[in-house]
Amino acid sequence: MTVPSVAAFCVIYGESGLGKSTDMAATFPNALFVARPGGMQSAQSFLGIEVAEAHVRTLEQVIDLIGLAKQRGHDAVVVDDLSLLAESTDRDLDAAMAAEGNRNKYAKYTALNGMAAALREQGRYAGLHFAANAHERPTGMDAKGAQRSGGPKLPSWNMSDSIVHEASLVLRAARDARRASNWQ
């Protein structure tokens, strides 16, 4: 078996309730899970394991946790849920820009894209796997009227594209229509 020399950057996206968080806990039981309080209860209830958790609101705070995760012996950082953290970061950037009188509507997207790149880079340079769950953004039209593919739901289409482009592995979670019922 060959072990990759570069830490993986993985994104799994899909609607809620499909088991993305539970799958991440089974895949990365020694990870530091960045989640909302109570966000990783599925690890205990479905798998019988307790995972290490950190509760933060923004992408910038996640970036700050990567070095700490390495120091504490974790082999990965898992963000559950990237869509929610990106949304909180987006709101904070809007508030900060309004307070500063900054009217450049593209500045926050530049900052968000920079944070997305930093998540990938910091994890890889630290030698930690980085994985994230996200909600799903359906195919649709962007602000310029161009048709865009679906993917992870993030504040901008470009941020979604950047995350997918840079990832080692991108998976879309979906219900299996051939099954009579959902998994329990």
Coordinates of N, CA, C and O in Angstrom, one line a residue:
M1 N 0.8 -1.2 0.0 CA 0.0 0.0 0.0 C 0.9 1.2 0.0 O 1.8 1.3 0.8
T2 N 0.6 2.2 -0.9 CA 1.4 3.4 -0.9 C 0.6 4.5 -0.2 O -0.6 4.7 -0.4
V3 N 1.3 5.2 0.7 CA 0.7 6.3 1.4 C 1.1 7.6 0.7 O 2.2 7.8 0.4
P4 N 0.1 8.4 0.4 CA 0.4 9.7 -0.2 C 1.3 10.6 0.6 O 1.2 10.6 1.8
S5 N 2.2 11.3 0.0 CA 3.1 12.1 0.7 C 2.5 13.5 0.9 O 3.1 14.3 1.7
V6 N 1.4 13.8 0.3 CA 0.7 15.1 0.5 C -0.6 14.9 1.2 O -1.3 14.0 0.8
A7 N -0.9 15.7 2.1 CA -2.1 15.6 2.8 C -3.3 15.9 1.9 O -3.2 16.7 1.0
A8 N -4.4 15.1 2.1 CA -5.5 15.3 1.2 C -6.4 16.5 1.6 O -6.4 16.9 2.7
F9 N -7.1 17.0 0.6 CA -8.1 18.1 0.8 C -9.4 17.6 0.2 O -9.5 17.5 -1.0
C10 N -10.3 17.2 1.0 CA -11.6 16.6 0.6 C -12.8 17.4 0.9 O -12.9 18.0 1.9
V11 N -13.7 17.4 0.0 CA -15.0 18.1 0.1 C -16.1 17.1 -0.2 O -16.1 16.5 -1.3
I12 N -17.1 17.0 0.7 CA -18.3 16.2 0.5 C -19.5 17.1 0.6 O -19.6 17.8 1.6
Y13 N -20.3 17.2 -0.4 CA -21.5 18.1 -0.3 C -22.7 17.3 -0.7 O -22.7 16.3 -1.4
G14 N -23.8 17.8 -0.2 CA -25.1 17.2 -0.4 C -26.1 17.8 0.6 O -25.8 18.6 1.5
E15 N -27.4 17.4 0.4 CA -28.4 17.9 1.3 C -28.2 17.3 2.7 O -27.5 16.3 2.9
S16 N -28.9 17.9 3.7 CA -28.7 17.5 5.1 C -29.4 16.1 5.3 O -30.3 15.7 4.6
G17 N -28.8 15.4 6.3 CA -29.4 14.1 6.6 C -29.0 12.9 5.9 O -29.5 11.8 6.0
L18 N -27.9 13.0 5.1 CA -27.5 11.9 4.3 C -26.3 11.1 5.0 O -25.9 10.1 4.4
G19 N -25.8 11.6 6.1 CA -24.7 10.9 6.8 C -23.3 11.4 6.5 O -22.4 10.7 6.8
K20 N -23.2 12.6 6.0 CA -21.9 13.2 5.7 C -21.1 13.3 6.9 O -19.9 12.9 6.9
S21 N -21.6 13.8 8.0 CA -20.9 14.0 9.2 C -20.5 12.7 9.8 O -19.3 12.5 10.3
T22 N -21.3 11.7 9.8 CA -21.0 10.4 10.3 C -19.9 9.7 9.5 O -19.0 9.1 10.1
D23 N -20.0 9.8 8.2 CA -19.0 9.3 7.3 C -17.6 9.9 7.6 O -16.6 9.2 7.7
M24 N -17.6 11.2 7.9 CA -16.3 11.9 8.2 C -15.8 11.4 9.5 O -14.6 11.2 9.7
A25 N -16.6 11.2 10.5 CA -16.2 10.7 11.8 C -15.6 9.3 11.7 O -14.6 8.9 12.3
A26 N -16.2 8.4 10.8 CA -15.7 7.1 10.6 C -14.4 7.1 9.8 O -13.5 6.3 10.1
T27 N -14.2 8.1 8.9 CA -13.0 8.2 8.1 C -11.9 8.8 8.8 O -10.7 8.4 8.7
F28 N -12.2 9.8 9.6 CA -11.1 10.6 10.4 C -11.4 10.6 11.9 O -11.6 11.6 12.5
P29 N -11.3 9.4 12.5 CA -11.7 9.4 14.0 C -10.7 10.2 14.8 O -11.1 10.6 15.9
N30 N -9.5 10.4 14.4 CA -8.5 11.2 15.1 C -8.4 12.7 14.7 O -7.5 13.4 15.1
A31 N -9.4 13.1 14.0 CA -9.4 14.5 13.5 C -9.9 15.5 14.6 O -10.5 15.1 15.5
L32 N -9.5 16.7 14.4 CA -10.2 17.8 15.1 C -11.3 18.2 14.3 O -11.2 18.7 13.1
F33 N -12.5 18.1 14.8 CA -13.8 18.4 14.1 C -14.2 19.8 14.5 O -14.4 20.1 15.6
V34 N -14.3 20.7 13.5 CA -14.7 22.1 13.7 C -16.2 22.1 13.3 O -16.5 21.9 12.2
A35 N -17.0 22.3 14.3 CA -18.4 22.1 14.1 C -19.2 23.1 15.1 O -18.6 23.6 16.0
R36 N -20.4 23.3 14.8 CA -21.3 24.0 15.7 C -21.5 23.2 16.9 O -21.4 21.9 16.8
P37 N -21.8 23.7 18.1 CA -22.0 22.9 19.3 C -23.1 21.9 19.0 O -24.2 22.2 18.4
G38 N -22.8 20.6 19.3 CA -23.8 19.5 19.0 C -23.7 19.0 17.6 O -24.4 18.0 17.3
G39 N -22.9 19.6 16.8 CA -22.8 19.2 15.4 C -22.3 17.8 15.1 O -22.6 17.2 14.1
M40 N -21.5 17.2 16.0 CA -20.9 15.9 15.8 C -21.6 14.8 16.7 O -21.0 13.8 17.0
Q41 N -22.8 15.0 17.2 CA -23.5 14.1 18.0 C -23.7 12.7 17.3 O -23.7 11.7 17.9
S42 N -23.7 12.8 15.9 CA -23.9 11.6 15.2 C -22.7 10.6 15.3 O -22.9 9.4 15.3
A43 N -21.5 11.1 15.6 CA -20.4 10.2 15.8 C -20.6 9.3 17.0 O -20.4 8.1 17.0
Q44 N -21.2 9.9 18.1 CA -21.5 9.1 19.3 C -22.7 8.2 19.1 O -22.6 7.0 19.4
S45 N -23.8 8.8 18.6 CA -25.0 8.0 18.5 C -25.0 6.9 17.4 O -25.5 5.8 17.6
F46 N -24.3 7.1 16.3 CA -24.3 6.1 15.3 C -23.0 5.2 15.3 O -23.1 4.0 15.0
L47 N -21.9 5.8 15.7 CA -20.6 5.0 15.7 C -20.1 4.6 17.1 O -19.2 3.8 17.2
G48 N -20.6 5.3 18.1 CA -20.2 5.0 19.5 C -18.8 5.6 19.8 O -18.1 5.1 20.6
I49 N -18.4 6.6 19.0 CA -17.1 7.2 19.3 C -17.3 8.7 19.6 O -18.2 9.3 19.2
E50 N -16.4 9.2 20.4 CA -16.3 10.6 20.7 C -15.2 11.2 19.9 O -14.1 10.8 20.0
V51 N -15.5 12.3 19.1 CA -14.4 13.0 18.4 C -14.1 14.3 19.1 O -14.9 14.9 19.8
A52 N -12.9 14.7 18.8 CA -12.4 16.0 19.4 C -13.1 17.1 18.6 O -13.1 17.1 17.4
E53 N -13.7 18.1 19.3 CA -14.4 19.2 18.7 C -13.8 20.5 19.1 O -13.4 20.7 20.2
A54 N -13.9 21.5 18.1 CA -13.7 22.9 18.4 C -14.9 23.6 17.8 O -15.4 23.3 16.7
H55 N -15.3 24.6 18.5 CA -16.5 25.4 18.1 C -16.0 26.8 17.7 O -15.6 27.6 18.6
V56 N -16.1 27.1 16.4 CA -15.8 28.5 15.9 C -16.8 28.9 15.0 O -17.6 28.1 14.5
R57 N -16.8 30.2 14.6 CA -17.8 30.8 13.7 C -17.3 31.1 12.3 O -18.1 31.2 11.4
T58 N -16.0 31.3 12.1 CA -15.5 31.8 10.9 C -14.4 31.0 10.3 O -13.7 30.2 11.0
L59 N -14.2 31.1 9.0 CA -13.1 30.4 8.3 C -11.7 30.9 8.8 O -10.8 30.0 8.9
E60 N -11.6 32.1 9.2 CA -10.4 32.6 9.7 C -10.0 31.9 11.0 O -8.8 31.5 11.3
Q61 N -11.0 31.6 11.8 CA -10.8 30.9 13.1 C -10.4 29.4 12.8 O -9.6 28.9 13.5
V62 N -10.9 28.9 11.7 CA -10.5 27.5 11.4 C -9.0 27.5 11.0 O -8.3 26.6 11.4
I63 N -8.6 28.5 10.2 CA -7.2 28.5 9.8 C -6.3 28.6 11.0 O -5.3 27.9 11.1
D64 N -6.7 29.4 12.0 CA -5.9 29.5 13.2 C -5.9 28.2 14.0 O -4.9 27.9 14.8
L65 N -6.8 27.3 13.8 CA -6.8 26.0 14.6 C -5.9 24.9 13.9 O -5.6 23.9 14.6
I66 N -5.5 25.1 12.7 CA -4.7 24.0 12.0 C -3.4 23.7 12.7 O -3.1 22.6 13.0
G67 N -2.7 24.7 13.1 CA -1.4 24.5 13.9 C -1.7 23.8 15.2 O -1.0 22.9 15.6
L68 N -2.7 24.3 15.9 CA -3.1 23.7 17.2 C -3.5 22.2 17.0 O -3.1 21.4 17.9
A69 N -4.2 21.9 16.0 CA -4.6 20.5 15.7 C -3.3 19.6 15.5 O -3.2 18.5 16.1
K70 N -2.4 20.1 14.8 CA -1.1 19.4 14.6 C -0.4 19.2 16.0 O 0.1 18.1 16.3
Q71 N -0.3 20.3 16.8 CA 0.4 20.2 18.1 C -0.3 19.2 19.0 O 0.4 18.5 19.8
R72 N -1.6 19.0 18.9 CA -2.3 18.1 19.8 C -2.4 16.7 19.2 O -3.1 15.8 19.8
G73 N -1.7 16.4 18.1 CA -1.6 15.1 17.6 C -2.7 14.6 16.7 O -2.8 13.4 16.4
H74 N -3.5 15.5 16.2 CA -4.6 15.1 15.3 C -4.0 14.9 13.9 O -3.0 15.5 13.5
D75 N -4.6 14.0 13.1 CA -4.1 13.7 11.8 C -4.9 14.5 10.7 O -4.5 14.4 9.5
A76 N -5.9 15.1 11.1 CA -6.8 15.8 10.1 C -7.6 16.9 10.8 O -7.8 16.9 12.1
V77 N -8.1 17.9 10.0 CA -9.0 18.9 10.5 C -10.2 18.7 9.6 O -10.1 18.6 8.4
V78 N -11.4 18.5 10.2 CA -12.6 18.3 9.5 C -13.6 19.4 9.8 O -13.9 19.6 11.0
V79 N -14.1 20.1 8.8 CA -15.0 21.2 9.0 C -16.4 20.7 8.7 O -16.7 20.2 7.6
D80 N -17.3 20.8 9.7 CA -18.6 20.3 9.6 C -19.5 21.5 10.0 O -19.7 21.7 11.2
D81 N -19.8 22.4 9.3 CA -20.2 22.4 7.9 C -19.6 23.7 7.3 O -19.8 24.8 7.8
L82 N -18.9 23.5 6.2 CA -18.2 24.6 5.5 C -19.2 25.6 5.0 O -18.9 26.8 5.1
S83 N -20.4 25.2 4.6 CA -21.4 26.2 4.1 C -21.8 27.2 5.2 O -21.9 28.4 5.0
L84 N -22.0 26.7 6.4 CA -22.4 27.5 7.6 C -21.3 28.4 8.0 O -21.5 29.6 8.3
L85 N -20.0 27.9 8.1 CA -18.9 28.7 8.5 C -18.6 29.8 7.4 O -18.3 31.0 7.8
A86 N -18.7 29.5 6.2 CA -18.5 30.5 5.1 C -19.6 31.6 5.2 O -19.4 32.7 5.0
E87 N -20.9 31.1 5.5 CA -22.0 32.1 5.6 C -21.7 33.1 6.8 O -21.9 34.3 6.6
S88 N -21.3 32.5 7.9 CA -21.0 33.4 9.1 C -19.8 34.4 8.7 O -19.9 35.5 9.1
T89 N -18.8 33.9 8.1 CA -17.7 34.7 7.7 C -18.1 35.8 6.7 O -17.7 37.0 6.8
D90 N -19.0 35.4 5.8 CA -19.5 36.4 4.8 C -20.3 37.5 5.5 O -20.1 38.7 5.2
R91 N -21.1 37.2 6.5 CA -21.9 38.2 7.3 C -20.9 39.1 8.0 O -21.1 40.3 8.1
D92 N -19.9 38.5 8.7 CA -18.9 39.3 9.4 C -18.1 40.2 8.5 O -17.9 41.4 8.9
L93 N -17.8 39.8 7.3 CA -17.1 40.6 6.4 C -18.0 41.8 6.0 O -17.5 42.9 5.8
D94 N -19.2 41.5 5.7 CA -20.2 42.6 5.3 C -20.2 43.6 6.4 O -20.2 44.8 6.2
A95 N -20.4 43.2 7.7 CA -20.5 44.1 8.8 C -19.2 44.9 9.0 O -19.2 46.1 9.2
A96 N -18.0 44.3 8.9 CA -16.7 45.0 9.0 C -16.6 46.0 7.9 O -16.1 47.1 8.1
M97 N -16.9 45.6 6.7 CA -16.8 46.6 5.6 C -17.7 47.8 5.7 O -17.3 48.9 5.4
A98 N -18.9 47.5 6.2 CA -19.9 48.6 6.4 C -19.4 49.6 7.5 O -19.4 50.8 7.3
A99 N -18.8 49.0 8.5 CA -18.3 49.8 9.6 C -17.1 50.7 9.1 O -16.9 51.8 9.6
E100 N -16.3 50.1 8.2 CA -15.1 50.9 7.7 C -15.5 51.8 6.5 O -14.7 52.6 6.1
G101 N -16.8 51.7 6.1 CA -17.2 52.6 4.9 C -16.7 52.0 3.6 O -16.6 52.8 2.6
N102 N -16.2 50.8 3.6 CA -15.7 50.2 2.4 C -16.9 49.8 1.4 O -17.7 49.0 1.8
R103 N -16.9 50.4 0.3 CA -18.0 50.1 -0.7 C -17.6 49.2 -1.8 O -18.3 49.0 -2.8
N104 N -16.4 48.7 -1.8 CA -15.9 47.8 -2.8 C -16.6 46.4 -2.6 O -16.2 45.6 -1.7
K105 N -17.6 46.1 -3.4 CA -18.4 44.9 -3.2 C -17.6 43.6 -3.5 O -18.0 42.5 -3.2
Y106 N -16.5 43.8 -4.2 CA -15.7 42.6 -4.5 C -14.7 42.3 -3.5 O -14.1 41.2 -3.5
A107 N -14.4 43.2 -2.6 CA -13.3 43.0 -1.5 C -13.6 41.8 -0.7 O -12.7 41.0 -0.3
K108 N -14.9 41.6 -0.3 CA -15.2 40.5 0.6 C -15.0 39.1 -0.1 O -14.5 38.2 0.5
Y109 N -15.3 39.1 -1.4 CA -15.1 37.9 -2.2 C -13.6 37.5 -2.3 O -13.2 36.4 -2.3
T110 N -12.8 38.6 -2.5 CA -11.4 38.4 -2.5 C -10.9 37.8 -1.2 O -10.1 36.9 -1.2
A111 N -11.4 38.3 -0.1 CA -11.0 37.8 1.2 C -11.5 36.4 1.4 O -10.8 35.5 1.9
L112 N -12.8 36.1 1.0 CA -13.3 34.7 1.2 C -12.5 33.7 0.3 O -12.2 32.6 0.8
N113 N -12.2 34.1 -0.9 CA -11.4 33.2 -1.7 C -10.0 33.0 -1.2 O -9.4 31.9 -1.2
G114 N -9.4 34.0 -0.6 CA -8.1 33.9 0.1 C -8.2 32.9 1.3 O -7.2 32.1 1.5
M115 N -9.3 33.0 2.0 CA -9.4 32.1 3.2 C -9.6 30.7 2.7 O -9.0 29.7 3.3
A116 N -10.3 30.5 1.6 CA -10.5 29.1 1.1 C -9.1 28.5 0.7 O -8.8 27.4 1.0
A117 N -8.3 29.3 0.0 CA -7.0 28.9 -0.4 C -6.1 28.6 0.8 O -5.4 27.6 0.9
A118 N -6.2 29.4 1.9 CA -5.4 29.3 3.1 C -5.8 28.0 3.8 O -4.9 27.3 4.4
L119 N -7.1 27.6 3.8 CA -7.5 26.3 4.4 C -6.7 25.2 3.8 O -6.2 24.3 4.5
R120 N -6.7 25.2 2.5 CA -6.0 24.1 1.7 C -4.5 24.1 2.0 O -3.9 23.1 2.4
E121 N -3.9 25.3 1.9 CA -2.5 25.4 2.0 C -2.0 25.1 3.4 O -1.0 24.4 3.6
Q122 N -2.7 25.7 4.4 CA -2.2 25.5 5.8 C -2.2 24.0 6.2 O -1.3 23.5 6.9
G123 N -3.3 23.3 5.8 CA -3.4 21.9 6.2 C -2.3 21.1 5.5 O -1.7 20.3 6.1
R124 N -2.1 21.4 4.2 CA -1.1 20.6 3.5 C 0.3 20.9 4.0 O 1.1 20.0 4.2
Y125 N 0.6 22.1 4.3 CA 2.0 22.5 4.8 C 2.2 21.9 6.2 O 3.3 21.6 6.6
A126 N 1.1 21.8 7.0 CA 1.2 21.2 8.3 C 1.2 19.7 8.3 O 1.5 19.0 9.3
G127 N 0.9 19.1 7.1 CA 0.9 17.7 7.0 C -0.4 17.0 7.5 O -0.4 15.9 7.8
L128 N -1.4 17.8 7.6 CA -2.7 17.4 8.1 C -3.7 17.2 6.9 O -3.8 18.1 6.0
H129 N -4.5 16.2 6.9 CA -5.6 16.1 6.0 C -6.6 17.2 6.3 O -6.8 17.5 7.5
F130 N -7.3 17.7 5.3 CA -8.3 18.7 5.6 C -9.6 18.2 4.8 O -9.5 17.9 3.6
A131 N -10.7 18.1 5.5 CA -11.9 17.6 4.9 C -13.0 18.5 5.3 O -13.0 19.1 6.4
A132 N -14.0 18.7 4.5 CA -15.1 19.6 4.8 C -16.4 19.0 4.2 O -16.4 18.4 3.1
N133 N -17.5 19.1 5.0 CA -18.8 18.9 4.5 C -19.4 20.2 4.1 O -19.1 21.2 4.7
A134 N -20.3 20.1 3.2 CA -21.0 21.4 2.7 C -22.4 21.0 2.3 O -22.7 19.9 1.9
H135 N -23.3 22.0 2.3 CA -24.6 21.9 1.7 C -24.4 21.9 0.2 O -23.4 22.3 -0.3
E136 N -25.5 21.6 -0.5 CA -25.4 21.6 -2.0 C -26.0 22.8 -2.6 O -27.1 23.2 -2.2
R137 N -25.3 23.4 -3.5 CA -25.9 24.5 -4.4 C -26.3 23.8 -5.7 O -25.5 23.2 -6.4
P138 N -27.6 24.0 -6.1 CA -28.0 23.4 -7.3 C -27.4 24.2 -8.5 O -27.0 25.3 -8.4
T139 N -27.5 23.6 -9.7 CA -27.1 24.2 -10.9 C -28.0 25.5 -11.0 O -29.2 25.4 -10.7
G140 N -27.5 26.6 -11.5 CA -28.3 27.8 -11.7 C -27.6 28.9 -12.4 O -26.5 28.6 -13.0
M141 N -28.1 30.0 -12.4 CA -27.6 31.2 -13.1 C -26.8 32.1 -12.0 O -27.3 32.3 -10.9
D142 N -25.6 32.6 -12.4 CA -24.9 33.5 -11.5 C -25.4 34.9 -11.7 O -26.4 35.1 -12.5
A143 N -24.8 35.8 -11.1 CA -25.3 37.3 -11.1 C -25.2 37.8 -12.5 O -25.9 38.8 -12.8
K144 N -24.3 37.3 -13.4 CA -24.2 37.8 -14.7 C -25.1 37.0 -15.7 O -25.0 37.3 -16.9
G145 N -25.9 36.1 -15.2 CA -26.8 35.4 -16.1 C -26.2 34.2 -16.8 O -26.8 33.6 -17.6
A146 N -25.0 33.8 -16.4 CA -24.3 32.6 -16.9 C -24.8 31.3 -16.2 O -24.9 31.4 -15.0
Q147 N -25.0 30.3 -16.9 CA -25.3 29.0 -16.3 C -24.1 28.4 -15.6 O -23.0 28.4 -16.2
R148 N -24.3 28.0 -14.4 CA -23.2 27.5 -13.6 C -23.6 26.1 -13.0 O -24.7 25.8 -12.7
S149 N -22.6 25.2 -12.9 CA -22.8 23.9 -12.4 C -23.0 24.0 -10.9 O -22.6 24.9 -10.2
G150 N -23.7 23.0 -10.4 CA -23.9 22.9 -8.9 C -22.6 22.6 -8.2 O -21.6 22.3 -8.9
G151 N -22.7 22.5 -6.9 CA -21.5 22.1 -6.1 C -21.7 22.5 -4.7 O -22.8 22.7 -4.2
P152 N -20.6 22.6 -3.9 CA -20.8 23.0 -2.5 C -21.4 24.4 -2.4 O -21.0 25.3 -3.2
K153 N -22.3 24.6 -1.5 CA -22.9 25.9 -1.3 C -22.0 26.8 -0.5 O -21.8 26.6 0.7
L154 N -21.5 27.8 -1.2 CA -20.6 28.8 -0.6 C -21.1 30.2 -1.0 O -21.9 30.3 -1.9
P155 N -20.5 31.3 -0.4 CA -21.1 32.6 -0.7 C -21.0 33.1 -2.1 O -21.7 33.9 -2.5
S156 N -20.1 32.5 -2.9 CA -20.0 32.9 -4.3 C -19.7 31.7 -5.2 O -19.2 30.7 -4.7
W157 N -20.1 31.8 -6.4 CA -19.9 30.7 -7.4 C -18.4 30.5 -7.5 O -17.9 29.3 -7.6
N158 N -17.6 31.6 -7.5 CA -16.2 31.5 -7.7 C -15.5 30.7 -6.5 O -14.6 30.0 -6.7
M159 N -16.0 31.0 -5.3 CA -15.5 30.3 -4.2 C -15.8 28.8 -4.2 O -14.9 28.0 -4.0
S160 N -17.0 28.5 -4.7 CA -17.4 27.1 -4.9 C -16.5 26.4 -5.9 O -16.0 25.3 -5.7
D161 N -16.3 27.1 -7.0 CA -15.4 26.6 -8.1 C -14.0 26.4 -7.6 O -13.3 25.4 -7.9
S162 N -13.5 27.4 -6.8 CA -12.1 27.3 -6.3 C -11.9 26.1 -5.3 O -10.9 25.4 -5.4
I163 N -12.8 25.9 -4.4 CA -12.8 24.8 -3.5 C -12.7 23.5 -4.2 O -11.9 22.6 -4.0
V164 N -13.6 23.3 -5.2 CA -13.7 22.1 -6.0 C -12.4 21.9 -6.8 O -11.9 20.8 -6.9
H165 N -11.9 22.9 -7.4 CA -10.7 22.9 -8.2 C -9.5 22.4 -7.4 O -8.7 21.7 -7.9
E166 N -9.4 22.9 -6.2 CA -8.2 22.6 -5.4 C -8.3 21.3 -4.6 O -7.3 20.9 -4.1
A167 N -9.4 20.8 -4.5 CA -9.6 19.6 -3.7 C -9.0 18.3 -4.3 O -8.9 18.2 -5.6
S168 N -8.5 17.4 -3.5 CA -8.0 16.2 -3.9 C -9.1 15.2 -4.3 O -9.0 14.4 -5.1
L169 N -10.2 15.4 -3.5 CA -11.4 14.5 -3.7 C -12.6 15.3 -3.4 O -12.7 16.0 -2.4
V170 N -13.6 15.3 -4.4 CA -14.9 15.9 -4.2 C -15.9 14.9 -4.4 O -15.9 14.2 -5.4
L171 N -16.8 14.7 -3.4 CA -17.9 13.8 -3.5 C -19.2 14.5 -3.3 O -19.4 15.3 -2.5
R172 N -20.2 14.1 -4.1 CA -21.6 14.6 -4.0 C -22.4 13.5 -3.3 O -22.5 12.4 -3.9
A173 N -22.9 13.7 -2.2 CA -23.8 12.8 -1.5 C -25.2 12.9 -2.0 O -25.7 14.1 -2.2
A174 N -25.9 11.8 -2.3 CA -27.2 11.9 -2.8 C -28.0 10.6 -2.4 O -27.4 9.6 -2.0
R175 N -29.3 10.8 -2.3 CA -30.1 9.6 -2.0 C -30.2 8.6 -3.1 O -30.2 9.0 -4.3
D176 N -30.2 7.4 -2.8 CA -30.3 6.3 -3.8 C -31.8 6.1 -4.0 O -32.5 5.5 -3.2
A177 N -32.3 6.5 -5.2 CA -33.7 6.4 -5.5 C -34.1 4.9 -5.6 O -35.3 4.6 -5.5
R178 N -33.2 4.0 -5.8 CA -33.5 2.5 -5.9 C -33.9 1.9 -4.5 O -34.4 0.8 -4.5
R179 N -33.5 2.6 -3.4 CA -33.8 2.1 -2.1 C -35.1 2.5 -1.7 O -35.6 3.6 -1.9
A180 N -35.8 1.5 -1.0 CA -37.2 1.8 -0.5 C -37.3 2.8 0.6 O -38.3 3.5 0.6
S181 N -36.3 2.9 1.4 CA -36.3 3.9 2.5 C -34.9 4.4 2.8 O -33.9 3.9 2.3
N182 N -34.9 5.5 3.5 CA -33.6 6.1 3.9 C -32.9 5.2 4.9 O -33.5 4.4 5.6
W183 N -31.6 5.3 5.0 CA -30.8 4.5 6.0 C -31.2 5.0 7.4 O -31.6 6.2 7.6
Q184 N -31.1 4.2 8.4 CA -31.4 4.5 9.8 C -30.2 4.7 10.6 O -30.1 4.6 11.7

